């Protein structure tokens, strides 16, 4: 379930700033004072910071703009609008990726799932993805690729580039953005977004692709560890996630519609401009193995090229790379 209209109406009032007493809110919205109290308690339980004062009423600690399709659609390009997109909004869900993976997907249909909060958000390597209420973007997109999963090598890098392009388009500083192979997005040397792509082979050369994006938008320093950041932290402002979601979808649509090998080659060339690891001393962990060397970009498949101490070059198609200085 997405946020109720009553909850949205209360948030709308509180977003105007200052304190709002329960009776005033009740009269404006047309429900009882007790119902207002219940809604406020519910929002607080989800993690929204609302200050309550017996005399003065309720006040939002920071503005909160809920995710809302009506606020996203005006920013979508015609190319996106002409697609058959099914939108799913949730106030909370275990994982937006898991939700889309469980759904039947028709050909030429796109599914997009957004949640204010994930209770079991998942990252790469089976890690948890911290997903507090109302602060960040937790978005999954799924579509049916007409081909085998083997034809999707490199897709994860291309998606990383598309997310980065969307952020540049939104107004972030392109010079400060980078992609850490394969697709972690860095801003000012700190991770700001992660991508989890899950493929499931269907019959007749069809592959369901679920692309999950976690982007830190309004999360503050207290909630973030040192090597992570958010858009709000770097810009000093609270951002409307609806506008950013539209930029993400516009950018993804550009590359995913008719995705093919030619497109991949072009996108992978552009990817190299943002290579966070290039010429750096790195180590790559894959299962129990660790490979150390100097990162030398990617090959045509999107595999990472590593130059070993003996001068020999090897490639790596999966694994977790880290800078030696990060350790
Ligand atoms: C990473 O480990 O860097 C990838 C993180 C991906 C997180 C996103 S949030 C939306 C979607 N749903 C999930 O459970 N995970 C992805």
mmCIF file with all atom_site columns, C-alpha atoms and ligand atoms in Angstrom, residues 95-97 118 120-124 129 138-140 184 191 194-196 212-214, ligand 1:
data_model
loop_
_atom_site.group_PDB
_atom_site.id
_atom_site.type_symbol
_atom_site.label_atom_id
_atom_site.label_alt_id
_atom_site.label_comp_id
_atom_site.label_asym_id
_atom_site.label_entity_id
_atom_site.label_seq_id
_atom_site.pdbx_PDB_ins_code
_atom_site.Cartn_x
_atom_site.Cartn_y
_atom_site.Cartn_z
_atom_site.occupancy
_atom_site.B_iso_or_equiv
_atom_site.pdbx_formal_charge
_atom_site.auth_seq_id
_atom_site.auth_comp_id
_atom_site.auth_asym_id
_atom_site.auth_atom_id
_atom_site.pdbx_PDB_model_num
ATOM   1  C CA  . UNK A 1 95  ? 12.365 -5.262 -1.344 1.00 0.00 ? 95  UNK A CA  1
ATOM   2  C CA  . UNK A 1 96  ? 11.290 -3.573 -4.569 1.00 0.00 ? 96  UNK A CA  1
ATOM   3  C CA  . UNK A 1 97  ? 13.470 -6.010 -6.555 1.00 0.00 ? 97  UNK A CA  1
ATOM   4  C CA  . UNK A 1 118 ? 12.369 -1.321 2.421  1.00 0.00 ? 118 UNK A CA  1
ATOM   5  C CA  . UNK A 1 120 ? 14.687 -6.195 3.629  1.00 0.00 ? 120 UNK A CA  1
ATOM   6  C CA  . UNK A 1 121 ? 16.466 -4.122 1.016  1.00 0.00 ? 121 UNK A CA  1
ATOM   7  C CA  . UNK A 1 122 ? 19.138 -6.183 -0.697 1.00 0.00 ? 122 UNK A CA  1
ATOM   8  C CA  . UNK A 1 123 ? 22.515 -5.159 -2.057 1.00 0.00 ? 123 UNK A CA  1
ATOM   9  C CA  . UNK A 1 124 ? 25.137 -7.005 -4.074 1.00 0.00 ? 124 UNK A CA  1
ATOM   10 C CA  . UNK A 1 129 ? 20.679 -2.278 1.777  1.00 0.00 ? 129 UNK A CA  1
ATOM   11 C CA  . UNK A 1 138 ? 14.515 2.642  -3.686 1.00 0.00 ? 138 UNK A CA  1
ATOM   12 C CA  . UNK A 1 139 ? 13.430 1.918  -7.218 1.00 0.00 ? 139 UNK A CA  1
ATOM   13 C CA  . UNK A 1 140 ? 13.233 -1.227 -9.325 1.00 0.00 ? 140 UNK A CA  1
ATOM   14 C CA  . UNK A 1 184 ? 28.753 1.716  -7.895 1.00 0.00 ? 184 UNK A CA  1
ATOM   15 C CA  . UNK A 1 191 ? 29.406 5.976  -2.611 1.00 0.00 ? 191 UNK A CA  1
ATOM   16 C CA  . UNK A 1 194 ? 24.262 1.112  -5.821 1.00 0.00 ? 194 UNK A CA  1
ATOM   17 C CA  . UNK A 1 195 ? 22.649 -1.093 -8.452 1.00 0.00 ? 195 UNK A CA  1
ATOM   18 C CA  . UNK A 1 196 ? 21.469 -4.674 -8.162 1.00 0.00 ? 196 UNK A CA  1
ATOM   19 C CA  . UNK A 1 212 ? 17.217 -2.182 -8.621 1.00 0.00 ? 212 UNK A CA  1
ATOM   20 C CA  . UNK A 1 213 ? 18.600 1.247  -7.799 1.00 0.00 ? 213 UNK A CA  1
ATOM   21 C CA  . UNK A 1 214 ? 19.325 2.550  -4.331 1.00 0.00 ? 214 UNK A CA  1
HETATM 22 C C1  . LIG B 2 .   ? 24.688 -2.480 -3.999 1.00 0.00 ? 1   LIG B C1  1
HETATM 23 O O1  . LIG B 2 .   ? 24.980 -3.391 -3.212 1.00 0.00 ? 1   LIG B O1  1
HETATM 24 O O2  . LIG B 2 .   ? 25.451 -1.547 -4.213 1.00 0.00 ? 1   LIG B O2  1
HETATM 25 C C2  . LIG B 2 .   ? 23.364 -2.548 -4.730 1.00 0.00 ? 1   LIG B C2  1
HETATM 26 C C3  . LIG B 2 .   ? 22.248 -1.983 -3.905 1.00 0.00 ? 1   LIG B C3  1
HETATM 27 C C4  . LIG B 2 .   ? 20.895 -1.998 -4.603 1.00 0.00 ? 1   LIG B C4  1
HETATM 28 C C5  . LIG B 2 .   ? 19.792 -1.498 -3.692 1.00 0.00 ? 1   LIG B C5  1
HETATM 29 C C6  . LIG B 2 .   ? 18.486 -1.364 -4.417 1.00 0.00 ? 1   LIG B C6  1
HETATM 30 S S1  . LIG B 2 .   ? 17.300 -0.448 -3.494 1.00 0.00 ? 1   LIG B S1  1
HETATM 31 C C7  . LIG B 2 .   ? 16.050 -0.891 -4.632 1.00 0.00 ? 1   LIG B C7  1
HETATM 32 C C8  . LIG B 2 .   ? 16.283 -2.338 -5.003 1.00 0.00 ? 1   LIG B C8  1
HETATM 33 N N1  . LIG B 2 .   ? 15.634 -3.235 -4.063 1.00 0.00 ? 1   LIG B N1  1
HETATM 34 C C9  . LIG B 2 .   ? 16.512 -3.934 -3.350 1.00 0.00 ? 1   LIG B C9  1
HETATM 35 O O3  . LIG B 2 .   ? 16.219 -4.761 -2.469 1.00 0.00 ? 1   LIG B O3  1
HETATM 36 N N2  . LIG B 2 .   ? 17.747 -3.635 -3.737 1.00 0.00 ? 1   LIG B N2  1
HETATM 37 C C10 . LIG B 2 .   ? 17.776 -2.656 -4.789 1.00 0.00 ? 1   LIG B C10 1
#
